[in-house]
Coordinates of C-alpha atoms in Angstrom, one line a residue:
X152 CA 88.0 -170.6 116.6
X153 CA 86.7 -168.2 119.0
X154 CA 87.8 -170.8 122.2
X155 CA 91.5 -171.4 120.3
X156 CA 93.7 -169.2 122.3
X157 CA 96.5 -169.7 119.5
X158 CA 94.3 -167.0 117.6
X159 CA 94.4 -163.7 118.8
X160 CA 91.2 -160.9 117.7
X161 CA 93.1 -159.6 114.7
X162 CA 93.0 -162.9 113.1
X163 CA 89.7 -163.7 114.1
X164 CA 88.0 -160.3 112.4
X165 CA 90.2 -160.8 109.2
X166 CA 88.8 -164.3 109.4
X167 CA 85.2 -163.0 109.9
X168 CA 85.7 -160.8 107.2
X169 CA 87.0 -163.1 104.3
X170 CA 83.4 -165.0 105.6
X171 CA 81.7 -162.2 105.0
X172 CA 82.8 -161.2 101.8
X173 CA 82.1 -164.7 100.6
X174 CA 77.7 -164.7 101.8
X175 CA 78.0 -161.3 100.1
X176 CA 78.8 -162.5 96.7
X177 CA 79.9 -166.4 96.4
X178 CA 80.4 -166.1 92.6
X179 CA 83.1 -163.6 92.9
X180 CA 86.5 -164.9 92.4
X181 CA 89.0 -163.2 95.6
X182 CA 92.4 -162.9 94.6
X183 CA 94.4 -166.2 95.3
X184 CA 96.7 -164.7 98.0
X185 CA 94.4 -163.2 99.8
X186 CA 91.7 -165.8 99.4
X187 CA 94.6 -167.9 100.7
X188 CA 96.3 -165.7 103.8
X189 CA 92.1 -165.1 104.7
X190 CA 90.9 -168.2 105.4
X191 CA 92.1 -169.8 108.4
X192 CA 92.9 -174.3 108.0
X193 CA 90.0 -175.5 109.3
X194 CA 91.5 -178.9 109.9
X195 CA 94.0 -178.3 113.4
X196 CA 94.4 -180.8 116.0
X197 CA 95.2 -179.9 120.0
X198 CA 98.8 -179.5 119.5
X199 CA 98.0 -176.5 116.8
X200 CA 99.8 -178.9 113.8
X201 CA 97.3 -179.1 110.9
X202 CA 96.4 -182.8 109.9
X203 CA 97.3 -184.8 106.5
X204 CA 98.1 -188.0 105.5
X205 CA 99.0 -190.4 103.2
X206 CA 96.8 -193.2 102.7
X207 CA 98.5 -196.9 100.5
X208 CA 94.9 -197.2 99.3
X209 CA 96.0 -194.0 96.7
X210 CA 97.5 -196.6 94.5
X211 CA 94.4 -198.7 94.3
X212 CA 92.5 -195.8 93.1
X213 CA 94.9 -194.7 90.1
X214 CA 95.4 -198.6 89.6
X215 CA 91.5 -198.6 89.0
X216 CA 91.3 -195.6 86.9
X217 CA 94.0 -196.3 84.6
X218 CA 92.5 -200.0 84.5
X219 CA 89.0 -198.6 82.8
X220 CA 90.9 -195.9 81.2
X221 CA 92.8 -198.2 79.2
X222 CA 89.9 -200.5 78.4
X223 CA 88.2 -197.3 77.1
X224 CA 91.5 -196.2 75.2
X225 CA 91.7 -199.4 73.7
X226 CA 88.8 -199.1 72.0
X227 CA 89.0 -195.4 70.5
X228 CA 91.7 -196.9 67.9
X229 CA 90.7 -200.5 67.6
X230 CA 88.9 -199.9 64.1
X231 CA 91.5 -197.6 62.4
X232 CA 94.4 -199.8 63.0
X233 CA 92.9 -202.1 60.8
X234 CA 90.7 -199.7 58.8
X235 CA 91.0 -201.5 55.4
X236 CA 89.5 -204.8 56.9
X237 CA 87.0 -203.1 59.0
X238 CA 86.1 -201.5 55.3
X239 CA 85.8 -204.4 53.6
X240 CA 83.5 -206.5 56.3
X241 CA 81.0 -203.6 56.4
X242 CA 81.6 -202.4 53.2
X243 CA 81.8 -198.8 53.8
X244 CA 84.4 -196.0 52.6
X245 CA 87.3 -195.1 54.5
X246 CA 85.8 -191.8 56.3
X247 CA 83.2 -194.3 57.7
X248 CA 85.7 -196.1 59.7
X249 CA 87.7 -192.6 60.7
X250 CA 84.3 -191.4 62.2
X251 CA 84.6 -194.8 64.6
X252 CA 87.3 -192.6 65.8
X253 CA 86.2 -189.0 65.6
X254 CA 83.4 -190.4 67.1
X255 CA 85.5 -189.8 70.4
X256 CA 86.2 -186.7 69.5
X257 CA 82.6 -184.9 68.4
X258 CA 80.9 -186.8 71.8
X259 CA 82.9 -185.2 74.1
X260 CA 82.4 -181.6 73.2
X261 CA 78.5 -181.3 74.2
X262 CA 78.5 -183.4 77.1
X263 CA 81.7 -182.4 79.1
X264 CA 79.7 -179.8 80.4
X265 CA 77.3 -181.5 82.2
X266 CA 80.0 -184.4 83.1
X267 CA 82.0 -181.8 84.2
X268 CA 79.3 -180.3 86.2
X269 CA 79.0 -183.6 88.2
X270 CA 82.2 -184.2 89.0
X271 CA 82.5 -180.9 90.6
X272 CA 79.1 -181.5 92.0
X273 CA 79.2 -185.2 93.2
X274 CA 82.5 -186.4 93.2
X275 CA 85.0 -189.0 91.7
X276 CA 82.7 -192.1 93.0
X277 CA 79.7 -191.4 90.9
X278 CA 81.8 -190.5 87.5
X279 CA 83.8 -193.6 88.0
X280 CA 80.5 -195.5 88.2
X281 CA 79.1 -194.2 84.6
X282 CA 82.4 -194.1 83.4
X283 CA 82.8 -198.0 83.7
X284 CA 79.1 -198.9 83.5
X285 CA 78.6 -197.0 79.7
X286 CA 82.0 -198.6 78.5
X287 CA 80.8 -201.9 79.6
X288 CA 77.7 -201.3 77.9
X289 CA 78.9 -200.1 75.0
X290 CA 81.6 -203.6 74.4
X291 CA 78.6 -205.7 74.5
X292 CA 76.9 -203.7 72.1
X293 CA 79.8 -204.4 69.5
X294 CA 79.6 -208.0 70.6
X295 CA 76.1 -208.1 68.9
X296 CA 77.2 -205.8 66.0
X297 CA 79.2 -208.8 63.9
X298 CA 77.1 -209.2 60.9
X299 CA 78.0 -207.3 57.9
X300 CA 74.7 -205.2 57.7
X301 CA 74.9 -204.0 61.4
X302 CA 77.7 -201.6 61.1
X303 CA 75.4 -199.2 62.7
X304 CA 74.9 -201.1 65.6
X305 CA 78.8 -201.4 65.8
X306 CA 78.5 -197.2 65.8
X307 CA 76.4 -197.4 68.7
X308 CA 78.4 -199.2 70.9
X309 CA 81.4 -197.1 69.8
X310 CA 79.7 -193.8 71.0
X311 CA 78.8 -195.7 74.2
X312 CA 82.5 -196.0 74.7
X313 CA 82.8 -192.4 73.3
X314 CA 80.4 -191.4 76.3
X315 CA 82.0 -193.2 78.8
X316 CA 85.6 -191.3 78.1
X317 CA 83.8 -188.2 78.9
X318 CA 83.8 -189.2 82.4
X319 CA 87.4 -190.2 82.0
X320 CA 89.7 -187.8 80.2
X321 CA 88.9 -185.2 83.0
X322 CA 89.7 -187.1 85.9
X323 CA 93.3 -187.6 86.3
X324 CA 94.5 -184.3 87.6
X325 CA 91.2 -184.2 90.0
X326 CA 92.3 -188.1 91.2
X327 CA 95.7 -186.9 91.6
X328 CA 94.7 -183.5 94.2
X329 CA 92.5 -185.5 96.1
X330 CA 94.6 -188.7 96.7
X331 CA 97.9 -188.0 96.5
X332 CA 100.7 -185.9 98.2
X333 CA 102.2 -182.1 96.8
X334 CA 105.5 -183.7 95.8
X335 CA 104.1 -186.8 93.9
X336 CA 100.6 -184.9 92.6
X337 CA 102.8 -184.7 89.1
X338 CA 103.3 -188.4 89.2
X339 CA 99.9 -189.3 89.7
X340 CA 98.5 -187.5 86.8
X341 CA 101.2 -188.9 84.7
X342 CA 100.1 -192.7 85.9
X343 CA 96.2 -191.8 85.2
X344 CA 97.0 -191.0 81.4
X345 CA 99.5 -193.7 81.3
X346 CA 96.8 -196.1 81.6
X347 CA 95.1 -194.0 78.9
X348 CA 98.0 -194.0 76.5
X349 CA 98.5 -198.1 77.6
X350 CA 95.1 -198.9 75.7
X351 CA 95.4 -197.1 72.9
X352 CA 98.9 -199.0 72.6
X353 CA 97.6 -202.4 73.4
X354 CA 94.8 -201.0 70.9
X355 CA 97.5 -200.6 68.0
X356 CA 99.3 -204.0 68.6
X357 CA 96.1 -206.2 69.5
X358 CA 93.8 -206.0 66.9
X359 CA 95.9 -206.5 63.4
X360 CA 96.8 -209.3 65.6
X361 CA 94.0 -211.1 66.3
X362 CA 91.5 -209.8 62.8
X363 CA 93.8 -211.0 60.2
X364 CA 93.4 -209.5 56.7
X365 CA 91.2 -212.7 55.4
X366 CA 88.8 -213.1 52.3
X367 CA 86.4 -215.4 53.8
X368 CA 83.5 -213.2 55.5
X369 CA 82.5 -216.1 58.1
X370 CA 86.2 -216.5 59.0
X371 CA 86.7 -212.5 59.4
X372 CA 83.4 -212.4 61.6
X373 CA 84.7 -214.9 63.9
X374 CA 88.4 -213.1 64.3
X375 CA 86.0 -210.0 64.8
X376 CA 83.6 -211.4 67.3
X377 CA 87.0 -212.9 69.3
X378 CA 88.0 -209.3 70.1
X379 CA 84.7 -207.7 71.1
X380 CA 84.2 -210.4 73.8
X381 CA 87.9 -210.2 75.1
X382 CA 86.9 -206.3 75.3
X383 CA 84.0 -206.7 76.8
X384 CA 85.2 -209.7 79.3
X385 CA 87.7 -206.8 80.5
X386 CA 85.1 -203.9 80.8
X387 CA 83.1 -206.1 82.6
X388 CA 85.3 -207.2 85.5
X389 CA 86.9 -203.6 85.8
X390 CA 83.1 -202.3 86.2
X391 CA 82.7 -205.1 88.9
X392 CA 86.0 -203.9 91.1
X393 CA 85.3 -200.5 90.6
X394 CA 81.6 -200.8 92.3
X395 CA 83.0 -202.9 95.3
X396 CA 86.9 -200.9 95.8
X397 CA 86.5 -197.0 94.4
X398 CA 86.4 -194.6 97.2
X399 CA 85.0 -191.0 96.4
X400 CA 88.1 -189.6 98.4
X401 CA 90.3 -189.9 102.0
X402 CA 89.2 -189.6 105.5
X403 CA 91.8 -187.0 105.4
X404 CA 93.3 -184.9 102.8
X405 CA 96.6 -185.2 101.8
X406 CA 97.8 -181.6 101.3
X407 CA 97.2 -178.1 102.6
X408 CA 95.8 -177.0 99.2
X409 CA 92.8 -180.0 100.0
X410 CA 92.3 -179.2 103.2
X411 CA 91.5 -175.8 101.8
X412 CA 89.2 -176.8 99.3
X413 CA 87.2 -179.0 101.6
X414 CA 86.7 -175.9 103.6
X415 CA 84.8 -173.9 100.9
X416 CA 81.0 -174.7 101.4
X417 CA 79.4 -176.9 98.6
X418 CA 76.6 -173.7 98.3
X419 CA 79.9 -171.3 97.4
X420 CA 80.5 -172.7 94.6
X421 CA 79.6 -171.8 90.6
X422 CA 79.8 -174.0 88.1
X423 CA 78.8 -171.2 85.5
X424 CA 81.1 -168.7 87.4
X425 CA 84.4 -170.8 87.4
X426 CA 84.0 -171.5 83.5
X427 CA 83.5 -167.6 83.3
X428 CA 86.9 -167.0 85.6
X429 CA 88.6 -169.9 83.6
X430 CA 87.8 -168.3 80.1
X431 CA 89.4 -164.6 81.9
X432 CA 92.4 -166.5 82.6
X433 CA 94.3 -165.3 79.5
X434 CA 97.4 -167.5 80.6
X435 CA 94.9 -170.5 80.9
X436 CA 93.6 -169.7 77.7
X437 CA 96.6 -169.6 75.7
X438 CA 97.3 -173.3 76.8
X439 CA 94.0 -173.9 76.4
X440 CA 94.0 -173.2 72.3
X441 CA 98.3 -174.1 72.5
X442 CA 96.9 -178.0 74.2
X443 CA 94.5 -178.7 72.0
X444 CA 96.7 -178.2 68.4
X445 CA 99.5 -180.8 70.2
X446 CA 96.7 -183.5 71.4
X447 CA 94.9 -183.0 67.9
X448 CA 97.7 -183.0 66.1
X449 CA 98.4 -186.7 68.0
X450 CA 94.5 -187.8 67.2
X451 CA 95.1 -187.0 63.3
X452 CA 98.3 -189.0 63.5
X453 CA 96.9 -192.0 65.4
X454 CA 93.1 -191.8 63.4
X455 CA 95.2 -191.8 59.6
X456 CA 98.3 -193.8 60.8
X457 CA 97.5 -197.3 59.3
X458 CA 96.1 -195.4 55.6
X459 CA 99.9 -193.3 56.0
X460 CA 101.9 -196.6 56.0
X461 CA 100.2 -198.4 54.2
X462 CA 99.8 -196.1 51.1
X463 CA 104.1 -196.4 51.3
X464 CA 105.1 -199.7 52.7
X465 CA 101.3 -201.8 51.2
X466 CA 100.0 -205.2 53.2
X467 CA 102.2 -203.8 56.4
X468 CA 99.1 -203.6 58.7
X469 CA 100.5 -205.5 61.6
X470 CA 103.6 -203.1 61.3
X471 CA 101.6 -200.1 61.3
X472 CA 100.1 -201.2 64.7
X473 CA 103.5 -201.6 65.7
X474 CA 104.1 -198.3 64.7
X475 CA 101.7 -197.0 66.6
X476 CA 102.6 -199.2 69.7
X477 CA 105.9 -197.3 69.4
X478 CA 104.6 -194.3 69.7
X479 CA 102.6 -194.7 72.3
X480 CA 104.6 -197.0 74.2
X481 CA 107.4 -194.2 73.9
X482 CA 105.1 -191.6 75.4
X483 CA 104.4 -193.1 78.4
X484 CA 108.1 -193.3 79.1
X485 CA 107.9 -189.4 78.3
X486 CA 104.8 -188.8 80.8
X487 CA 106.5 -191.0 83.6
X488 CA 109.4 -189.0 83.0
X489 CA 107.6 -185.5 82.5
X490 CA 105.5 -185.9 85.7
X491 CA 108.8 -187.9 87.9
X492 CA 110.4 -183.9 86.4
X493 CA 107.8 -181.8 87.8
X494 CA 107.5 -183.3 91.3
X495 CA 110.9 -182.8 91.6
X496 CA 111.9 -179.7 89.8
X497 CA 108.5 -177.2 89.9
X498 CA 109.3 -176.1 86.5
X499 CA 106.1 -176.2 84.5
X500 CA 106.7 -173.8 81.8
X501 CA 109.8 -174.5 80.9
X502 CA 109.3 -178.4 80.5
X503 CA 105.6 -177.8 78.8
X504 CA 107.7 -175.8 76.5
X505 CA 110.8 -177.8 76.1
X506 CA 108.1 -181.0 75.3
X507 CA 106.1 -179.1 73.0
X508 CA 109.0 -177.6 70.5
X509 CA 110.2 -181.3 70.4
X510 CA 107.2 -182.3 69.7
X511 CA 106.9 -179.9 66.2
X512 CA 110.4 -181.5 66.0
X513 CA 109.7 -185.2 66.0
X514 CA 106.6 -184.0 63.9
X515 CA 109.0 -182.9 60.8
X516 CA 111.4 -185.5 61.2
X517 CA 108.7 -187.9 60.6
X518 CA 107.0 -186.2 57.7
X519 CA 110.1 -186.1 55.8
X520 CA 111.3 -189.7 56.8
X521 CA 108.1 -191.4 56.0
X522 CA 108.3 -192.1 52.4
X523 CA 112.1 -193.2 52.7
X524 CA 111.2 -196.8 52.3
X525 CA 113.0 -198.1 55.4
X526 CA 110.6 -199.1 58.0
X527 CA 112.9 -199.0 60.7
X528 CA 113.3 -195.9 60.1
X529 CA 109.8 -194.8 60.2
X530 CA 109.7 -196.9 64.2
X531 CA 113.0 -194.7 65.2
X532 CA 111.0 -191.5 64.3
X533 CA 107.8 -192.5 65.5
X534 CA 109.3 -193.5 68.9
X535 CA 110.5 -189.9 69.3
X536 CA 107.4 -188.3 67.7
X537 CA 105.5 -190.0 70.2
X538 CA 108.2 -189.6 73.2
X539 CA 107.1 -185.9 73.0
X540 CA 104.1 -185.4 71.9
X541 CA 102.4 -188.0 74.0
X542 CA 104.5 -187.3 77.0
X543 CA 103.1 -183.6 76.8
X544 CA 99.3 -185.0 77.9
X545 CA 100.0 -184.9 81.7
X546 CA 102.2 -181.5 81.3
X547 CA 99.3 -179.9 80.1
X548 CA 96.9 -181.1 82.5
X549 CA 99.5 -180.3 85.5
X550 CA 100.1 -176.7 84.2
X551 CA 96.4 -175.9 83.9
X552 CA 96.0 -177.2 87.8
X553 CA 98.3 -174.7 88.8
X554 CA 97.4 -171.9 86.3
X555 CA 93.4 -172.2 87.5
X556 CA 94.2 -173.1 91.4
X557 CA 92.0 -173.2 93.3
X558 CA 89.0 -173.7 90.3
X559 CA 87.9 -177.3 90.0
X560 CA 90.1 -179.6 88.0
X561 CA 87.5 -181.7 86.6
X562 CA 86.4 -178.2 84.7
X563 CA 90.1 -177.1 83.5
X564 CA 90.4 -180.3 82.3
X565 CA 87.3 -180.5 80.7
X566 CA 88.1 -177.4 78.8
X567 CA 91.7 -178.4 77.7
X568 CA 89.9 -182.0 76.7
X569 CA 87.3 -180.0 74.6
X570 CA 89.8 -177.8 73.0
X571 CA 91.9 -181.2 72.1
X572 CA 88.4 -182.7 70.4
X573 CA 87.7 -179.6 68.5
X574 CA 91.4 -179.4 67.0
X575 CA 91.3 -183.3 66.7
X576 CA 88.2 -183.7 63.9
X577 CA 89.9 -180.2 62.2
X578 CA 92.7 -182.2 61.5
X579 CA 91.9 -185.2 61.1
X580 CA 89.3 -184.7 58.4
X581 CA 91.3 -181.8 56.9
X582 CA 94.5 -184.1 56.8
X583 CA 92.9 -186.8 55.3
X584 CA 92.0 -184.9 52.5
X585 CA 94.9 -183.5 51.9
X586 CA 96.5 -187.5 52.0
X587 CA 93.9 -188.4 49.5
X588 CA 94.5 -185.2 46.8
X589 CA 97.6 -184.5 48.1
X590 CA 99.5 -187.3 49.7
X591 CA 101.1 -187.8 53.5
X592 CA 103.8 -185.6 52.6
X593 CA 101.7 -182.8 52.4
X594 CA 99.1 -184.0 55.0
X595 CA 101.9 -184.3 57.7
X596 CA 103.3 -180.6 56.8
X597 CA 100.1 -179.8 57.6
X598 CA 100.4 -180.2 61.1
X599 CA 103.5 -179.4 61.4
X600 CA 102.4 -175.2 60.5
X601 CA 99.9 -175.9 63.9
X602 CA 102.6 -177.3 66.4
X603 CA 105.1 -174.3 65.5
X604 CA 102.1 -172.0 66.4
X605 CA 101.0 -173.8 69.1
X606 CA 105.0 -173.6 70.5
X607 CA 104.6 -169.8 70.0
X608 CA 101.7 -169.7 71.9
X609 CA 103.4 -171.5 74.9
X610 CA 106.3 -169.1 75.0
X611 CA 104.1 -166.2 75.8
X612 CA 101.5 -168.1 78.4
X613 CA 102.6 -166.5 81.9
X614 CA 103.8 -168.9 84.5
X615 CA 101.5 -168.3 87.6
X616 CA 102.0 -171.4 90.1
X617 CA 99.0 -170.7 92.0
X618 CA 98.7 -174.0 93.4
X619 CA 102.2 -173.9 94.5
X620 CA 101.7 -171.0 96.2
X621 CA 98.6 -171.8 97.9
X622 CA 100.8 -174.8 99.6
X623 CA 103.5 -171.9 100.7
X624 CA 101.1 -169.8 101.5
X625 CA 99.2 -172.8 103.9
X626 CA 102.7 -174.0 104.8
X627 CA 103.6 -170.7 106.4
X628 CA 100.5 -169.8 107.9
X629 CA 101.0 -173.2 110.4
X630 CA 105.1 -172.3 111.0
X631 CA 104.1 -169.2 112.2
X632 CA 101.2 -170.7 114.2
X633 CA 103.8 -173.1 115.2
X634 CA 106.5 -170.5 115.8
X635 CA 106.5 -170.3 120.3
X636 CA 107.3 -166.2 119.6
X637 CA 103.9 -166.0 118.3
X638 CA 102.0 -168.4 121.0
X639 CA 103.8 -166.1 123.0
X640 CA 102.8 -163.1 122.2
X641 CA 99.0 -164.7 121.5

């Protein structure tokens, strides 16, 4: 810098300065503006221009990650579609088979520290590699679990697969920043948890499909054993083209806001202080608590959905994984829709707000529809239950981005993700026993009371862009370096 006439003495003490302040005390968080107007972009070619591109190969990497994301999905709701037959094979009570989901759920909330850790510390390569490797190992696992006295084997290959989303859930807003451009970042996250939302459709449809509701134990075994190895087949070749085609990140970064996070050194950084900023952030926080009653809410719903329809509309098990395909399917229209807004509009609190009082909406429309009798009804309602509430998943990663900016995503993430287990088993264990003294009237109500606080919550979070303003900020630091009245006067 000190050779680059374009930089005149002034700029080069305020630089020295900012350097300064950061050997003095790494762990202390500078205020985002003048963190940002401090340090210089390191990355500046000979005509003064600072560099970013656009690589095609961005679309191989979400393809990838939304490819194991889904196979992961898939198998989170695979057993409580069809949680009466899975019942009767292993003959175990109904809260057995719901822990093959909550199983999910408890996992993630010890280890996303450490996973979250790693990510910051080592990058997307390595998570995508245990992500893929666990979840392969995990499918096999439940291909040697079909006999009805192992249904403890078939536990441990679900919290295999439980593992292996830890390295996932976190990962789409982090693929997104590192990949992909400031006016499509939005979209991005929206396509990583559409693969997500994509498997646990596919695992709503696929299995009352192919495990039929049969008497004969050898025949039910076989139906069984059919899925496990078309999951695992999957898991397996998505593990192989992840090892050979998943690149940690781009030669060069895409935005301003990456090229200034590749200039922090690795030995500035704090895990343990950038949780302690994060938990400061009261805005963060609100959405923090305000995410994780929507996406629990949504894990209660999906965990209890085939016991809800079938206690009113009985042998309907296919149609309740339809159901749930609706739901689904109808949120990833939402998130594609959500994230196309945000890229074009900026307007983060006023969509994650819009989404979540529909969702509370779609969430009592449903709870009073359900026992009509009319199943068509109960898909019309779904769809925009799920329209919503799903569709707010990549919202609520996207606002956190820019409420944290420039903390790590994989750690925001993490935390909303943790908050969204937490409020999952709450309710999903507390509304299935309200549906068993109670009914699903009263079990549905339930979660209504949490989405109308949790819409409360998100009308008071305070809506501070700083991502968005880091790309101003970066953005007019190269005009004016640009600008020939200030080479000029340099």
């Amino acid at each position: 810098m000190g050779d680059n006439p374009d930089f005149d003495d002034e700029e080069i003490k305020e630089e020295n300065i900012c350097l300064d302040l950061g050997k003095t005390n790494p762990s202390k968080s500078v205020d985002l503006e003048e963190q940002i107007e401090c340090t210089s972009i390191p990355n500046v070619n000979k005509d003064n221009t600072t560099t970013t591109h656009l690589y095609k190969r961005r679309w191989v990497m979400v393809f990838l990650f939304s490819s194991y994301s889904l196979c992961n999905a898939f198998q989170w709701i695979q057993y409580g579609i069809i949680n009466n037959i899975f019942m009767k094979f292993y003959n175990v009570d109904s809260f057995a088979i719901d822990w093959m989901s909550m199983i999910y759920m408890l996992t993630y909330i010890p280890f996303i520290w450490p996973v979250s850790w790693l990510l910051d510390k080592k990058g997307l390569r390595l998570i995508a590699l245990m992500a893929t490797a666990i979840n392969c190992l995990g499918t096999w696992i439940k291909v040697a679990s079909v006999k009805q006295n192992l249904f403890w084997v078939t536990m441990l290959g679900q919290f295999a697969g439980s593992l292996s989303q830890v390295f996932i859930l976190g990962m789409p807003s982090r693929l997104a920043s590192v990949w992909f451009g400031s006016e499509e970042v939005s979209t991005a996250c929206s396509i990583g948890v559409f693969g997500n939302q994509m498997g646990i459709a596919i695992g709503f449809l696929v299995p009352p499909i192919l495990v039929p509701n049969v008497d004969d134990m050898d025949d039910l075994a076989y139906h069984i054993s059919i899925m496990f190895y078309i999951t695992a087949g999957m898991a397996t070749v998505i593990f192989i083209l992840v090892v050979f085609m998943f690149q940690e990140k781009p030669e060069i970064p895409p935005t301003l806001a990456q090229v200034q996070a590749r200039s922090t050194p690795p030995e500035e950084y704090s895990y343990m202080a950038s949780i302690l900023r994060l938990l400061r952030n009261l805005p963060f926080m609100l959405l923090v608590i305000s995410y994780g009653l929507n996406v629990g809410c949504f894990y209660a719903v999906s965990t209890l959905l085939n016991r809800m329809i079938i206690e009113h509309y009985p042998g309907e098990e296919v149609n309740a994984g339809r159901i749930g395909l609706t739901i689904v399917i109808a949120g990833m229209v939402g998130s594609l829709i959500c994230g196309i807004w945000l890229d074009k509009t900026k307007t983060y609190k006023q969509t994650t707000l819009a989404v979540y009082l529909m969702s509370f909406v779609g969430m009592v429309v449903y709870a009073f529809t359900l026992n009509l009798g009319h199943l068509w009804v109960v898909f019309v309602t779904s769809g925009a239950l799920g329209f919503f509430m799903t569709g707010y998943l990549p919202l609520g990663f996207e606002f956190a981005v820019e409420l944290t900016f420039p903390e790590g995503e994989g750690t925001s993430s993490g935390l909303l993700n943790c908050s969204a287990q937490i409020f999952g088993i709450i309710f999903t264990i507390g509304q299935g026993k309200i549906i068993d003294h109670f009914g699903t009237f009263a079990g549905n109500i339930f979660l209504c009371v949490f989405l109308l606080i949790g819409t409360i919550m998100t009308a008071f979070i305070k809506s501070d862009l700083r991502r968005q303003k880091a790309n101003h900020l970066a953005e007019n630091q190269v005009a004016s370096d640009n600008d020939p009245t200030h080479l000029q006067a340099a």
